[in-house]
Amino acid sequence: MTLDVDPPEPPELAAVDPNEYEDAEVAGGEYRRDELEAFLREGAWEEAFEEWAAGSDMDEADWRIALDLELVSRFDFFWDDFADRVGYHAPGLPEDWKERDLHPDLESWGTVSAINAGLTELGQIVCETLKEEYIDWEAEFEAPDDLPDFES
């Protein structure tokens, strides 16, 4: 399936400690957001978005809801030096979406699931694009010498 929409503006990355997210555990404190944000603006966001949209299961109605709720602007990307990767936090719709009456077209768990899964997939593709195509720095973390040797 293909989602035929224009890429939105890339998110502005806030200075949030990624360990505050429920789904992230990051060692270190240098998250390199300024550099990542520059890469997003230089083309990584558009490149990743187009790749994601070409295979997305979201339809235009789901995407319109995500845009109306400004979910894209709430993405966060950060460098995880310990893991030598780009980490991310994808925005999503809360479990109590129905009680909160978030959007007039938000009527089913299927739509909520499609939006949440779609945004998670987009975040992953953005991370992969950044790491493979844009980042040329090496992780600075060095493992201690006293780690056990598991090779036989």
Short mmCIF file of C-alpha atoms in Angstrom, two decimals:
data_model
loop_
_atom_site.label_atom_id
_atom_site.label_comp_id
_atom_site.label_asym_id
_atom_site.label_seq_id
_atom_site.Cartn_x
_atom_site.Cartn_y
_atom_site.Cartn_z
CA MET A 1 0.00 0.00 0.00
CA THR A 2 1.19 3.55 -0.63
CA LEU A 3 0.35 6.69 1.28
CA ASP A 4 0.35 9.46 -1.33
CA VAL A 5 0.90 12.61 0.77
CA ASP A 6 3.53 15.32 0.96
CA PRO A 7 6.11 15.01 3.73
CA PRO A 8 5.45 17.37 6.64
CA GLU A 9 8.17 19.57 8.08
CA PRO A 10 10.66 17.61 10.19
CA PRO A 11 10.19 17.85 13.93
CA GLU A 12 12.18 20.28 16.05
CA LEU A 13 14.07 18.21 18.59
CA ALA A 14 13.62 19.30 22.20
CA ALA A 15 16.18 18.95 24.96
CA VAL A 16 14.43 16.09 26.75
CA ASP A 17 16.28 13.39 28.65
CA PRO A 18 15.36 10.24 26.67
CA ASN A 19 15.32 8.23 29.90
CA GLU A 20 12.08 10.04 30.75
CA TYR A 21 10.32 8.07 28.01
CA GLU A 22 8.76 4.77 29.03
CA ASP A 23 10.23 3.04 25.98
CA ALA A 24 13.86 4.21 26.17
CA GLU A 25 16.91 3.61 28.33
CA VAL A 26 19.93 5.57 27.17
CA ALA A 27 23.37 5.80 28.75
CA GLY A 28 25.36 9.00 28.45
CA GLY A 29 24.26 12.56 28.18
CA GLU A 30 25.37 13.81 24.75
CA TYR A 31 22.36 13.25 22.50
CA ARG A 32 23.59 15.29 19.50
CA ARG A 33 20.13 16.63 18.74
CA ASP A 34 21.40 19.75 16.97
CA GLU A 35 23.31 17.63 14.47
CA LEU A 36 20.41 15.18 14.03
CA GLU A 37 17.97 18.04 13.50
CA ALA A 38 20.30 19.51 10.86
CA PHE A 39 20.44 16.13 9.07
CA LEU A 40 16.64 15.92 9.15
CA ARG A 41 16.37 19.36 7.54
CA GLU A 42 19.09 18.53 4.98
CA GLY A 43 17.04 15.68 3.54
CA ALA A 44 17.03 12.71 5.92
CA TRP A 45 13.45 13.40 6.98
CA GLU A 46 12.09 13.66 3.45
CA GLU A 47 14.08 10.63 2.27
CA ALA A 48 12.87 8.49 5.18
CA PHE A 49 9.31 9.77 4.88
CA GLU A 50 9.11 8.86 1.22
CA GLU A 51 10.46 5.36 1.92
CA TRP A 52 7.96 4.94 4.76
CA ALA A 53 4.99 6.29 2.77
CA ALA A 54 5.72 3.91 -0.11
CA GLY A 55 4.99 0.93 2.13
CA SER A 56 2.81 2.40 4.86
CA ASP A 57 -0.37 0.70 6.02
CA MET A 58 -1.79 4.08 7.06
CA ASP A 59 -4.39 5.56 4.77
CA GLU A 60 -4.95 9.26 4.07
CA ALA A 61 -7.71 9.53 6.67
CA ASP A 62 -5.40 8.12 9.38
CA TRP A 63 -2.61 10.47 8.27
CA ARG A 64 -4.95 13.46 8.35
CA ILE A 65 -5.84 12.66 11.97
CA ALA A 66 -2.14 12.40 12.88
CA LEU A 67 -1.51 15.78 11.26
CA ASP A 68 -4.56 17.42 12.85
CA LEU A 69 -3.35 16.27 16.27
CA GLU A 70 0.18 17.55 15.47
CA LEU A 71 1.69 14.17 16.35
CA VAL A 72 4.57 14.46 13.87
CA SER A 73 5.93 17.51 15.68
CA ARG A 74 6.26 15.39 18.85
CA PHE A 75 8.81 12.93 17.44
CA ASP A 76 12.14 12.91 19.22
CA PHE A 77 15.43 11.57 17.87
CA PHE A 78 18.65 11.32 19.86
CA TRP A 79 22.08 9.76 19.66
CA ASP A 80 22.62 6.72 21.92
CA ASP A 81 26.39 6.58 22.17
CA PHE A 82 26.42 3.40 24.27
CA ALA A 83 24.50 1.47 21.60
CA ASP A 84 26.05 3.35 18.64
CA ARG A 85 22.61 4.10 17.21
CA VAL A 86 19.99 6.77 16.74
CA GLY A 87 17.22 6.32 19.26
CA TYR A 88 13.74 7.74 18.96
CA HIS A 89 10.48 8.33 20.70
CA ALA A 90 7.41 8.11 18.49
CA PRO A 91 4.30 10.02 19.47
CA GLY A 92 1.08 8.09 19.75
CA LEU A 93 -2.52 8.18 20.75
CA PRO A 94 -3.29 7.32 24.40
CA GLU A 95 -5.35 4.36 25.53
CA ASP A 96 -8.07 6.70 26.79
CA TRP A 97 -8.50 8.32 23.37
CA LYS A 98 -12.24 7.66 23.37
CA GLU A 99 -12.89 9.32 26.74
CA ARG A 100 -10.76 12.32 25.76
CA ASP A 101 -12.62 12.88 22.47
CA LEU A 102 -9.35 13.75 20.72
CA HIS A 103 -10.60 14.03 17.15
CA PRO A 104 -14.06 13.81 15.50
CA ASP A 105 -12.85 11.25 12.94
CA LEU A 106 -11.15 9.02 15.51
CA GLU A 107 -13.75 6.30 15.95
CA SER A 108 -12.06 2.90 16.28
CA TRP A 109 -9.21 1.02 17.90
CA GLY A 110 -8.20 -0.02 14.37
CA THR A 111 -7.55 3.61 13.46
CA VAL A 112 -5.69 4.23 16.72
CA SER A 113 -3.55 1.13 16.14
CA ALA A 114 -2.85 2.09 12.53
CA ILE A 115 -1.71 5.57 13.54
CA ASN A 116 0.43 4.37 16.46
CA ALA A 117 2.03 1.56 14.44
CA GLY A 118 2.55 3.81 11.43
CA LEU A 119 4.31 6.50 13.46
CA THR A 120 6.50 3.89 15.14
CA GLU A 121 7.50 2.53 11.72
CA LEU A 122 8.23 6.04 10.48
CA GLY A 123 10.46 6.68 13.49
CA GLN A 124 12.40 3.49 12.87
CA ILE A 125 12.96 4.29 9.20
CA VAL A 126 14.13 7.81 10.09
CA CYS A 127 16.65 6.32 12.55
CA GLU A 128 17.94 3.86 9.96
CA THR A 129 18.23 6.58 7.31
CA LEU A 130 20.13 8.87 9.67
CA LYS A 131 22.54 6.13 10.74
CA GLU A 132 23.15 4.65 7.28
CA GLU A 133 23.16 7.78 5.11
CA TYR A 134 24.05 10.79 7.26
CA ILE A 135 26.00 9.96 10.41
CA ASP A 136 29.72 9.60 10.02
CA TRP A 137 30.75 9.76 13.65
CA GLU A 138 31.76 6.80 15.77
CA ALA A 139 30.48 5.99 19.23
CA GLU A 140 32.79 7.29 21.92
CA PHE A 141 31.82 4.64 24.47
CA GLU A 142 34.60 2.25 25.27
CA ALA A 143 33.80 -0.92 27.16
CA PRO A 144 35.76 -1.46 30.36
CA ASP A 145 38.70 -3.88 30.19
CA ASP A 146 37.27 -6.13 32.88
CA LEU A 147 34.27 -7.39 30.91
CA PRO A 148 34.12 -11.19 30.70
CA ASP A 149 35.22 -12.84 27.49
CA PHE A 150 32.33 -15.00 26.24
CA GLU A 151 34.16 -16.43 23.23
CA SER A 152 35.13 -20.08 23.48
#
